[in-house]
XYZ file of C-alpha atoms in Angstrom:
572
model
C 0.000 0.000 0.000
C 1.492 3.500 -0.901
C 1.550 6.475 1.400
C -0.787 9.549 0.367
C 1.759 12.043 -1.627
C 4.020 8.440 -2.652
C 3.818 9.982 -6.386
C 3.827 13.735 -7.360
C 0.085 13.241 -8.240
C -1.437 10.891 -5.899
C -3.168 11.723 -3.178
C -4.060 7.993 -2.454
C -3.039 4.524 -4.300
C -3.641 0.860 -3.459
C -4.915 -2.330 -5.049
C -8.108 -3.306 -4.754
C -11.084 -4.863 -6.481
C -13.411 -3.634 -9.254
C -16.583 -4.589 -9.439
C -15.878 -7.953 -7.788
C -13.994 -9.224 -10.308
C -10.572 -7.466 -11.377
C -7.512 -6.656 -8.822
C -5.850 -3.688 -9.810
C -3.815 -0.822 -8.372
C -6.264 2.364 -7.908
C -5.437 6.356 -7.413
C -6.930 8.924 -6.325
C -4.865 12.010 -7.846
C -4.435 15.518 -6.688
C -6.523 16.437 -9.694
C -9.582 14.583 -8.048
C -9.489 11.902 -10.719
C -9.922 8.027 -9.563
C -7.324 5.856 -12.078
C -7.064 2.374 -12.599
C -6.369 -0.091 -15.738
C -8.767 -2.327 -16.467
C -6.874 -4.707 -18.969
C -5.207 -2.809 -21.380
C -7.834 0.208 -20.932
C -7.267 3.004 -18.602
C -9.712 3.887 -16.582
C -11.033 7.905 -15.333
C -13.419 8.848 -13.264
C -13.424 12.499 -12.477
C -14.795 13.453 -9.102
C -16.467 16.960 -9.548
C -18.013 15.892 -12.573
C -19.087 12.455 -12.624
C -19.213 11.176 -8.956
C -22.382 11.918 -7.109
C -21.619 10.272 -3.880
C -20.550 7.169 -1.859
C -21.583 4.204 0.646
C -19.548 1.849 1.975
C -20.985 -1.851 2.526
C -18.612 -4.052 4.950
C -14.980 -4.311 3.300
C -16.383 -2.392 0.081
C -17.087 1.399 -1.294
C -19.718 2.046 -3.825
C -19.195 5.101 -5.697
C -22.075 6.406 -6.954
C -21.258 7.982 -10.760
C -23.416 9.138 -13.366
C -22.136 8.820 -17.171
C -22.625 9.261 -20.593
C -23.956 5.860 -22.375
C -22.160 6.406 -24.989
C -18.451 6.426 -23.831
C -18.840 5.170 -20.466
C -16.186 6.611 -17.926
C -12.981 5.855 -19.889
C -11.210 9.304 -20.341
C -13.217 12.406 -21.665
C -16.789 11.643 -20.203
C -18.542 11.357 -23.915
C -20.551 13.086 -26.459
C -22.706 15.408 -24.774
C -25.855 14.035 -27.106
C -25.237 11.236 -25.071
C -27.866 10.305 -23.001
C -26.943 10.150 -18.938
C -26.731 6.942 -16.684
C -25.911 6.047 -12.973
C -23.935 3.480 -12.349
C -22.204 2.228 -9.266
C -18.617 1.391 -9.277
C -17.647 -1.475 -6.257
C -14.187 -0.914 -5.011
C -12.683 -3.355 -2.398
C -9.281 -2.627 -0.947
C -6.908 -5.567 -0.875
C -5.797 -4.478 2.716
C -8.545 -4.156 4.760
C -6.809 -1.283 7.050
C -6.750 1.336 3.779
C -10.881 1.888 4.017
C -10.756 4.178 6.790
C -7.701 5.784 4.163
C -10.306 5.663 1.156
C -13.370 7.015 2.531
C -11.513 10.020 4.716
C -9.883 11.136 1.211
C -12.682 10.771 -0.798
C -15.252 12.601 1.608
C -12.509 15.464 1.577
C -12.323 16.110 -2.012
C -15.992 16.037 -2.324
C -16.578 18.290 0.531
C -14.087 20.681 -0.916
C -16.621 21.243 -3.728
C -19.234 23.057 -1.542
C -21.898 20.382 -2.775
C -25.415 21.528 -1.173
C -26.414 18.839 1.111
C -29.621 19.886 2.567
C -31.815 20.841 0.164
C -35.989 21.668 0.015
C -37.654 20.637 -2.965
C -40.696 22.406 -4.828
C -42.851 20.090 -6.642
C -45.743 21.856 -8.906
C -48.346 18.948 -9.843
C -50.478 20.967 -11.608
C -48.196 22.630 -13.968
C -48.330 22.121 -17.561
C -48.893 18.707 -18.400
C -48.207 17.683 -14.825
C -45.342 15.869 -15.448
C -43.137 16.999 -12.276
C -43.956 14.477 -9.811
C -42.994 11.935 -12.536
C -39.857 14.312 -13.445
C -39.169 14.106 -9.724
C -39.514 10.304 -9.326
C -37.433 9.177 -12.002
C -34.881 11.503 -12.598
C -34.146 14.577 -9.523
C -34.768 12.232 -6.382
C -32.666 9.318 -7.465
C -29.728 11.948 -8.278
C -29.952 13.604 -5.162
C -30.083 10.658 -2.672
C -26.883 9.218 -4.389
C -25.357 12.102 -3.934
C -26.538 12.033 0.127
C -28.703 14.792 -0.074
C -31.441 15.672 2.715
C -34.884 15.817 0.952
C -37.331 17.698 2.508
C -40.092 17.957 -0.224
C -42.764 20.050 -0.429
C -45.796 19.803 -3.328
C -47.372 23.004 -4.197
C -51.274 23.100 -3.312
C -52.389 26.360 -4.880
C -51.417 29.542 -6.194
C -49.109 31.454 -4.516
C -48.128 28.733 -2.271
C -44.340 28.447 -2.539
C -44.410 31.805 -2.012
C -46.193 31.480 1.453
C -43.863 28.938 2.282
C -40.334 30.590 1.941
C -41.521 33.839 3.162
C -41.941 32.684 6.851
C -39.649 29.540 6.726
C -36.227 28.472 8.613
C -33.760 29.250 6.204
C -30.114 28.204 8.431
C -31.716 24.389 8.087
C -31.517 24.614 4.139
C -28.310 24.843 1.586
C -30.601 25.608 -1.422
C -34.361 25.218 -2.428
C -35.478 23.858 -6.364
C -38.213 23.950 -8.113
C -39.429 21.232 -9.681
C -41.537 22.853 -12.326
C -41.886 25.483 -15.236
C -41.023 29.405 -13.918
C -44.052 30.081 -11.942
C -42.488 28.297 -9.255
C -39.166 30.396 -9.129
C -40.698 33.662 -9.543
C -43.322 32.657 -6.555
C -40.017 31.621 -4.550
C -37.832 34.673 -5.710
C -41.454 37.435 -4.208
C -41.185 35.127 -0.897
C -37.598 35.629 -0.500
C -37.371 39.485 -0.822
C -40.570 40.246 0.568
C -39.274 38.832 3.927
C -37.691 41.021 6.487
C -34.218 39.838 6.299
C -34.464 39.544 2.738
C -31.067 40.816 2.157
C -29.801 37.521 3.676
C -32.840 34.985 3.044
C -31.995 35.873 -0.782
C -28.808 34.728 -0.733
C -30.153 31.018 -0.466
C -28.926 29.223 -3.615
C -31.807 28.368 -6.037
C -32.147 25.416 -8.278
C -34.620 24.532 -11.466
C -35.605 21.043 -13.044
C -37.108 21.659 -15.899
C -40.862 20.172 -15.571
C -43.247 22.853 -16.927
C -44.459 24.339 -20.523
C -41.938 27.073 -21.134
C -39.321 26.284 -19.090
C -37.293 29.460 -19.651
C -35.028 29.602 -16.591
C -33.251 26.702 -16.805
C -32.806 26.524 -20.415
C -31.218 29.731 -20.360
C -29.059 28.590 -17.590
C -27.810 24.963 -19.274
C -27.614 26.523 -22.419
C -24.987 29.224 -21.508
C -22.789 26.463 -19.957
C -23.195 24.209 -23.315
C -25.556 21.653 -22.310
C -28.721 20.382 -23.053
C -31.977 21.283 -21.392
C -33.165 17.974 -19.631
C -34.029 16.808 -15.889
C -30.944 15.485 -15.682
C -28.600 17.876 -16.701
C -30.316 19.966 -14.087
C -29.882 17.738 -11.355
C -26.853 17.718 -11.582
C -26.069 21.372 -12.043
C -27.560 21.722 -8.741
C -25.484 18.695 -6.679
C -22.292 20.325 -8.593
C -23.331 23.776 -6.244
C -22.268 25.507 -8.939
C -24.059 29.018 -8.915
C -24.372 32.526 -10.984
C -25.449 35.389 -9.987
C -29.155 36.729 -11.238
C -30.301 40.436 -12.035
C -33.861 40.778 -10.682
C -36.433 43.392 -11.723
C -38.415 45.024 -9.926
C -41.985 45.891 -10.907
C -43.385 48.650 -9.256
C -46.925 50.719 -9.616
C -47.671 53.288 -6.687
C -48.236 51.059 -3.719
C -47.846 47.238 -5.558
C -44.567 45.656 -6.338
C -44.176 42.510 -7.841
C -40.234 40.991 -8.492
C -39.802 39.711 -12.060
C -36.683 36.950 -13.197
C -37.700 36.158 -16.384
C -39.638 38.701 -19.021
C -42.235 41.390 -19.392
C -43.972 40.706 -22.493
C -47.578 42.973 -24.144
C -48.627 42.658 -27.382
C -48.271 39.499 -29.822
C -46.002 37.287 -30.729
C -45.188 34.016 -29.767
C -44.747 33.958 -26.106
C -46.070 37.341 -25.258
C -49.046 38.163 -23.663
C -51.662 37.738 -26.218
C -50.587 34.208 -27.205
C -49.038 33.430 -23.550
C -52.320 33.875 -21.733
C -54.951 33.310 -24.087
C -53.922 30.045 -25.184
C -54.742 28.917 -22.196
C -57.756 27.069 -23.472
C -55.458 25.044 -25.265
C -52.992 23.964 -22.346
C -53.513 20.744 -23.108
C -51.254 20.860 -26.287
C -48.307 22.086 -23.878
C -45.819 24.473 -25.810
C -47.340 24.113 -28.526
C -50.029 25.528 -27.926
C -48.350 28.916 -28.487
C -47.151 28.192 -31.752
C -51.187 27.072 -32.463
C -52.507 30.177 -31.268
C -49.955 32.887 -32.768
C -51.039 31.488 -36.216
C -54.393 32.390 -35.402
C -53.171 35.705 -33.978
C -51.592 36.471 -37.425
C -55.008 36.536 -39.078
C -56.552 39.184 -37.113
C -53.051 40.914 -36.367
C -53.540 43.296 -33.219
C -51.370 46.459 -32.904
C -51.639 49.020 -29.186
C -51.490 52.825 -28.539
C -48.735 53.319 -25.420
C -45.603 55.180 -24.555
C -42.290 53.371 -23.794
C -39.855 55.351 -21.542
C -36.411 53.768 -20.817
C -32.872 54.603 -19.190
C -30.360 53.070 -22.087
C -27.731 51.394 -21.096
C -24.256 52.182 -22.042
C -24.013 52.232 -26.533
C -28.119 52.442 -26.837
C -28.627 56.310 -26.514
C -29.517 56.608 -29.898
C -32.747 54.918 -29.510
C -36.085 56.575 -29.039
C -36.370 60.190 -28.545
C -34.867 62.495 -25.377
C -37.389 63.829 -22.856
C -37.646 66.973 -22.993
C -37.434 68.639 -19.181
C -40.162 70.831 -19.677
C -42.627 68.907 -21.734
C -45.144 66.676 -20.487
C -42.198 63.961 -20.916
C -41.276 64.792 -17.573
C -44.218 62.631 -15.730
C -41.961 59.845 -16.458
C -39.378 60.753 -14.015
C -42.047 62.183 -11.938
C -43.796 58.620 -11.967
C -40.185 57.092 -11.028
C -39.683 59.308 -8.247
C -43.672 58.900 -6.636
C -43.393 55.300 -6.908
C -40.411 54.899 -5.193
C -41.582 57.020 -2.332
C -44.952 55.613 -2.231
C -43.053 51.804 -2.189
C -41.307 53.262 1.029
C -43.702 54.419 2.885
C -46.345 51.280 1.607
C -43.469 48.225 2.474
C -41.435 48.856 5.823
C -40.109 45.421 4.875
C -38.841 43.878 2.192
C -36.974 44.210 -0.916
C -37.753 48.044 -2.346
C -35.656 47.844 -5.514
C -32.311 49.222 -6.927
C -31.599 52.813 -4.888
C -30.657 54.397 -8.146
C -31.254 57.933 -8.846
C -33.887 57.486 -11.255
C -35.051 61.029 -11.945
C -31.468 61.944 -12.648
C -30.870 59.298 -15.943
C -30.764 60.632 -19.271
C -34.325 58.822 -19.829
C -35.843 58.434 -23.935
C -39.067 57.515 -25.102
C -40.626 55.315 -28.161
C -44.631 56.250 -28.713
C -46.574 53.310 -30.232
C -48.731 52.184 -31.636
C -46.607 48.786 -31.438
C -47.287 44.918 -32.201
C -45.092 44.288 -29.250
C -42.726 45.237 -26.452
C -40.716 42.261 -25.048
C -38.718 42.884 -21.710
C -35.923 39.948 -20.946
C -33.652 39.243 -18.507
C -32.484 35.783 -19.832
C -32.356 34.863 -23.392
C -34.807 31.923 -23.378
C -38.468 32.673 -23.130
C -39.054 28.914 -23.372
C -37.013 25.864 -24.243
C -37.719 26.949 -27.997
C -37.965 30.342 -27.929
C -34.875 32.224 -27.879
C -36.333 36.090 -27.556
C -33.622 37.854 -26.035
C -30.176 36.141 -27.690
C -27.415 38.716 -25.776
C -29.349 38.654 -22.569
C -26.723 38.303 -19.555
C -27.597 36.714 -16.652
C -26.097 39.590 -14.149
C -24.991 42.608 -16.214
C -27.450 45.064 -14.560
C -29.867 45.653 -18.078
C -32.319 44.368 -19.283
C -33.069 43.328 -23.224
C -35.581 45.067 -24.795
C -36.961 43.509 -28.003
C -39.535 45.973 -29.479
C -41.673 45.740 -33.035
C -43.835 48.196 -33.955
C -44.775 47.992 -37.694
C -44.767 44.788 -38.720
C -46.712 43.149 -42.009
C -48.102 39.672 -41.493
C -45.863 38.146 -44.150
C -42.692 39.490 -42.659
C -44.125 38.696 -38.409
C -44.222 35.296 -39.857
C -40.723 35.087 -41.065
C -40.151 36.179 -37.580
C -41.816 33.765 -35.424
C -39.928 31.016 -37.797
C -36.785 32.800 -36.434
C -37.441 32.696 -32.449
C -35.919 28.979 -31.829
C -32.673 30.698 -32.937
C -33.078 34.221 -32.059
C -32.488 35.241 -35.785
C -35.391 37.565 -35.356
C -33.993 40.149 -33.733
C -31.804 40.989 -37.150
C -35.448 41.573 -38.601
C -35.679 45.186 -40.051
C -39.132 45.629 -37.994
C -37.329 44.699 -34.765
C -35.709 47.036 -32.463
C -33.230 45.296 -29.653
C -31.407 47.174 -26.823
C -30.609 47.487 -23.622
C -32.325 49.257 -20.908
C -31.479 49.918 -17.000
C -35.062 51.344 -16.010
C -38.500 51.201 -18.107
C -41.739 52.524 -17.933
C -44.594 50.984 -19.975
C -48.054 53.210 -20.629
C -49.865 50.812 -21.921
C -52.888 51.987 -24.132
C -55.978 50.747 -26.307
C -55.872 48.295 -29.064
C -55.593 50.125 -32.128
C -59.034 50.947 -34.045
C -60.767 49.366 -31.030
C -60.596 52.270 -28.206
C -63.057 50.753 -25.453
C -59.901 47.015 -25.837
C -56.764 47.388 -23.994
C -54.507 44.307 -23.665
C -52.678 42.194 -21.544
C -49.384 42.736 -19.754
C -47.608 39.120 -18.763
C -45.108 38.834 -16.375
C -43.063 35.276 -16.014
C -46.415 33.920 -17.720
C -48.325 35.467 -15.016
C -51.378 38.008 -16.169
C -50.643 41.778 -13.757
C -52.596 43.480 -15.645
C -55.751 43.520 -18.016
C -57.066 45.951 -19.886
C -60.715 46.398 -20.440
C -62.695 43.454 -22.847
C -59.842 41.182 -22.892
C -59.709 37.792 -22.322
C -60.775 37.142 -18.421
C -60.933 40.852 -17.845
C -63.437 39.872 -15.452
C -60.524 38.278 -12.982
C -58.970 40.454 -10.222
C -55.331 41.091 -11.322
C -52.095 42.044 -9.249
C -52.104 45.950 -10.965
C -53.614 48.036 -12.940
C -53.751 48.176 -16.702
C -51.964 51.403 -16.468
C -48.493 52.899 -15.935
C -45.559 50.651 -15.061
C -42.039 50.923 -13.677
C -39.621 48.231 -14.328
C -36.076 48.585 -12.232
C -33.604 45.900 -12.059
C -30.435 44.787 -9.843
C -28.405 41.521 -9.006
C -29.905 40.524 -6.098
C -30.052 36.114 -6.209
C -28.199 32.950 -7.259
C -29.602 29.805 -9.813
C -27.464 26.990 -9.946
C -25.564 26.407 -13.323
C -23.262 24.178 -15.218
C -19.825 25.764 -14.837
C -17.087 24.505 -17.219
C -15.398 26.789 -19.114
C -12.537 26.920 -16.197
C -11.712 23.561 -13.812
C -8.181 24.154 -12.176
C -7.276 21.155 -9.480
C -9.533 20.251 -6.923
C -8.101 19.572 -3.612
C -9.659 19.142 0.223
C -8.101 22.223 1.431
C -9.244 24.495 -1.441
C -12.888 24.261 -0.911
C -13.840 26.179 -4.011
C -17.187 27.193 -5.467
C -16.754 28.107 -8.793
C -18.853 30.791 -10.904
C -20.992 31.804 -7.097
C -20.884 35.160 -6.872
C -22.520 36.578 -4.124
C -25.649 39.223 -3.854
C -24.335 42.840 -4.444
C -20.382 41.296 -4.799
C -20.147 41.663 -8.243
C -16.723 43.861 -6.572
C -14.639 40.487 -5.825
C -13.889 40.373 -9.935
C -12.453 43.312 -12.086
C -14.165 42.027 -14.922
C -17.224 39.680 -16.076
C -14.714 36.789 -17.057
C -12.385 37.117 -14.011
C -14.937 34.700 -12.526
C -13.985 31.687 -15.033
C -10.134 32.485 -13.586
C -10.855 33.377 -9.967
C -10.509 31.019 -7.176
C -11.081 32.517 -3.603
C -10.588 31.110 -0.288
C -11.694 33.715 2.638
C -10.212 37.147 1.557
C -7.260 35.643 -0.505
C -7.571 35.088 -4.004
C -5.578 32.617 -6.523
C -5.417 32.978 -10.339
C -4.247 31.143 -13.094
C -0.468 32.777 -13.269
C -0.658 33.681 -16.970
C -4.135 35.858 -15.760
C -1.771 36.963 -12.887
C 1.061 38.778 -15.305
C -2.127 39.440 -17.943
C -3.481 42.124 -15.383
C -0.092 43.615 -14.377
C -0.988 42.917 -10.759
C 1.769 43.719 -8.243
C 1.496 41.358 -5.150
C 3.794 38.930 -3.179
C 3.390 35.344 -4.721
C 2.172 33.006 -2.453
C 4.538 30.042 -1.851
C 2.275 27.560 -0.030
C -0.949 28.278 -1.744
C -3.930 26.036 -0.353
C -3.982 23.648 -3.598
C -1.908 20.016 -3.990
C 1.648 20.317 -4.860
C 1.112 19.516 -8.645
C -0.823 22.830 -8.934
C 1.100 25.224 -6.384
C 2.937 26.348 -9.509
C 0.425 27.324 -11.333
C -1.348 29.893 -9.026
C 0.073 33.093 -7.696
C -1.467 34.961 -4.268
C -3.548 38.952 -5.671
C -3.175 40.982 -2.771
């Protein structure tokens, strides 16, 4: 049996058994890699990426994995088109006295990962086809309990009731809460969170999504960005990696009401938007495509809307719309900022009041209407095949604003072809930017002046004009004067490859979590795929280190094996 350290690489080695049936000599590397031959193969398993947990039964360890099918563990981990699949690995140690050895290294380097292992689990039965306590049986409960996660699961029992939940629950007992469901869940968790009292810390709980509902927006915006596909899976395992990014939230304000938005504003047509979002709800039972079904029908009887638009541009989109003038009638718009926010004060001694920008003092511009649509995005998928907002960032403090206003059928349909890929937003009849702060006066549908519309917020109805569908239903706000703010403010759990430097016990890394309001710990965006931070020290790759032209005392014993001390430098 070899000593841990024995080989410039190895953490751990010593022969054991594989799955009952070969002997052969097995390490555990400073890379967090498990190697062993197999014949003339050479076996990998990779830790952070493929192991989800172990037991031990008698003289043996079980390693819980999940693979590709195609490719199995042997080197890379496979095609990503691949389809997933657990398996167990059985290793028995030839000498009895290394378990203890094998267990106590292997529970380090997977504790060094910051895995979540408490977590509370949303479950929406009634959501779109209701398909989540199935999604949750087969693919998100045996994930987490091989990984050794505590399940505490909760099923949703009526509107609003997530919401009612994580607003007045224990939040030390839990590492992250997901939502098994479509976005209705999230954006019921995200209001409960920051319209608690101690929202600024309750909102730092990390927040997961398994895809299980008809749009699904969320989380295939979030596996997308990271490369992979959009499945239950997939986004299991993005939330037992505790990987995390940072999340802009909007906030949705009108006089005393706020509401707190993740995903989109959307009025008008087009598929996805308010018209076709909410009015297709006769045909649910189609699922998503009962969108598509309905925006073809829309197209017939195309619908355009009086309004106002009135927007802060964010940095290289001041050329859009027209300036307000200071002493025009313009000027209600900053007036409307500045009541709102007061009113929200005074209204909500708790809670979550928004961004505590200066609104009245942005260079604001305005669009006036009529329009076919305005589209307001904070991630680029709208649904799993509707890319509306394709340059959306997850955290950059704007959001995407995808407006049409005259649009002939012909040409709307050549759009809506477009949306899978977001190729409609190079459309001459579309205009795309980014905003910081937006107002919306909505108005009457054109030619009909007694018809106003509907306003959709993460496929929620706020507001409802007069004669439109269900206008009879109480609604969150009025069909009237909006104010849309946004700031980072929460964390979703992500895929995070594009940088994987060593893992080791002592580094205990999270990669890609960025705090609340921390966007400060990184100079730029992609310092985060670089960074690795461990209490108020941070390493970087040393190439990044000479890149920035930092001055600062290299670090000689960084926290990391010895095969990857020389690759990391100390920032002071």
């Amino acid at each position: 049996m070899d000593e841990p350290g024995s080989s410039p690489q190895s953490v751990f080695s010593d022969r054991v058994k594989i799955n009952g049936a070969v002997t052969t000599q097995l390490t555990l590397t400073s890379e967090g890699k498990l190697r062993w031959n197999d014949g003339e193969d050479q076996r990998c398993l990779v830790l952070e990426k493929q192991v989800l947990g172990f037991v031990v039964e008698g003289t043996k360890v079980v390693v819980k994995t999940v693979v590709h099918s195609e490719g199995g563990c042997c080197g890379c981990i496979g095609s990503r088109e691949a389809g997933l699949v657990r398996k167990d690995f059985v290793f028995e140690p030839v000498h009895g006295d290394s378990l203890n050895f094998w267990c106590q290294h292997l529970r380090d380097h997977l504790d060094s990962f910051g895995r979540p292992k408490r977590l509370l689990v949303f479950v929406n039965p009634y959501g779109g086809k209701r398909i989540a306590p199935k999604v949750y049986l087969d693919y998100v409960k045996p994930l987490l309990e091989d990984a050794g996660v505590q399940i505490t699961l909760q099923e949703t029992m009526h509107r609003h009731h997530a919401k009612e939940v994580v607003s007045s629950m224990e939040l030390s007992i839990y590492d992250g809460i997901v939502c098994v469901s479509g976005d209705g869940i999230l954006v019921e968790v995200v209001n409960g969170l920051l319209e608690r009292q101690d929202w600024s810390d309750a909102i730092k709980m990390p927040l997961g999504m398994i895809p299980a509902g008809t749009s699904n927006g969320m989380v295939k915006s979030l596996l997308d960005a990271a490369g992979e596909p959009c499945s239950p899976a997939n986004a299991a395992l993005a939330v037992i990696r505790g990987h995390r990014c940072s999340l802009d939230v909007a906030t949705i304000l009108q006089g005393e009401t706020k509401y707190y938005s993740v995903l989109m504003l959307a009025w008008g047509i087009l598929s996805l938007v308010a018209d076709v979002d909410i009015e297709s709800e006769k045909y649910r039972w189609m699922g998503s495509s009962r969108m598509d079904f309905y925006a073809l029908q829309r197209l017939v009887s195309l619908r355009k809307y009086n309004g106002q638009i009135s927007f802060v541009p964010a940095p290289g989109f001041e050329a859009y719309g027209e300036p307000i003038n200071h002493n025009s009638g313009l000027t209600s718009a900053r007036e409307s900022c500045d009541v709102s926010q007061q009113q929200l004060v005074k209204t909500h001694p708790c809670g979550y009041y928004g961004p505590d920008d200066e609104l009245m003092n942005q260079e604001w511009r305005t669009i006036s209407g009529p329009f076919v649509s305005v589209w307001l995005h904070n991630v680029p998928w709208g649904a799993e095949n509707t890319m509306a907002a394709p340059h959306a960032k997850f955290s950059d403090g704007c959001l995407d604003l995808v407006l049409t206003k005259e649009c002939p059928r012909l040409a709307l349909l050549s759009f809506m072809t477009e949306l899978s890929n977001g190729g409609h937003v190079k459309s001459p009849h579309v205009m795309y930017l980014k905003v910081k702060a937006f107002i919306l006066e909505p108005g009457d549908r054109v030619k009909e002046p007694n018809v106003g519309g509907i306003i959709d917020v993460d496929g929620e109805v706020v507001a409802r004009g007069n004669g439109t569908y269900k206008c009879e239903e109480k609604t969150l706000m009025a069909y009237d004067k909006l104010l849309i703010t946004v700031n980072q403010v929460t964390n979703c759990s992500r895929p995070f490859e594009r940088f994987s430097p060593p893992a080791g016990p002592a580094s205990r890394r999270r990669l890609g979590a960025v705090g609340p309001f921390n966007a400060c710990e990184r100079e730029t965006p992609a310092d985060c795929d670089v960074m690795i931070r461990k209490g108020n020290m941070r390493y970087v790759t040393l190439h990044e280190f000479e890149q920035r032209g930092h001055s600062g005392k290299p670090e000689t014993t960084p926290p990391f094996p010895k095969a990857a001390a020389k690759r990391y430098k100390y920032v002071d």
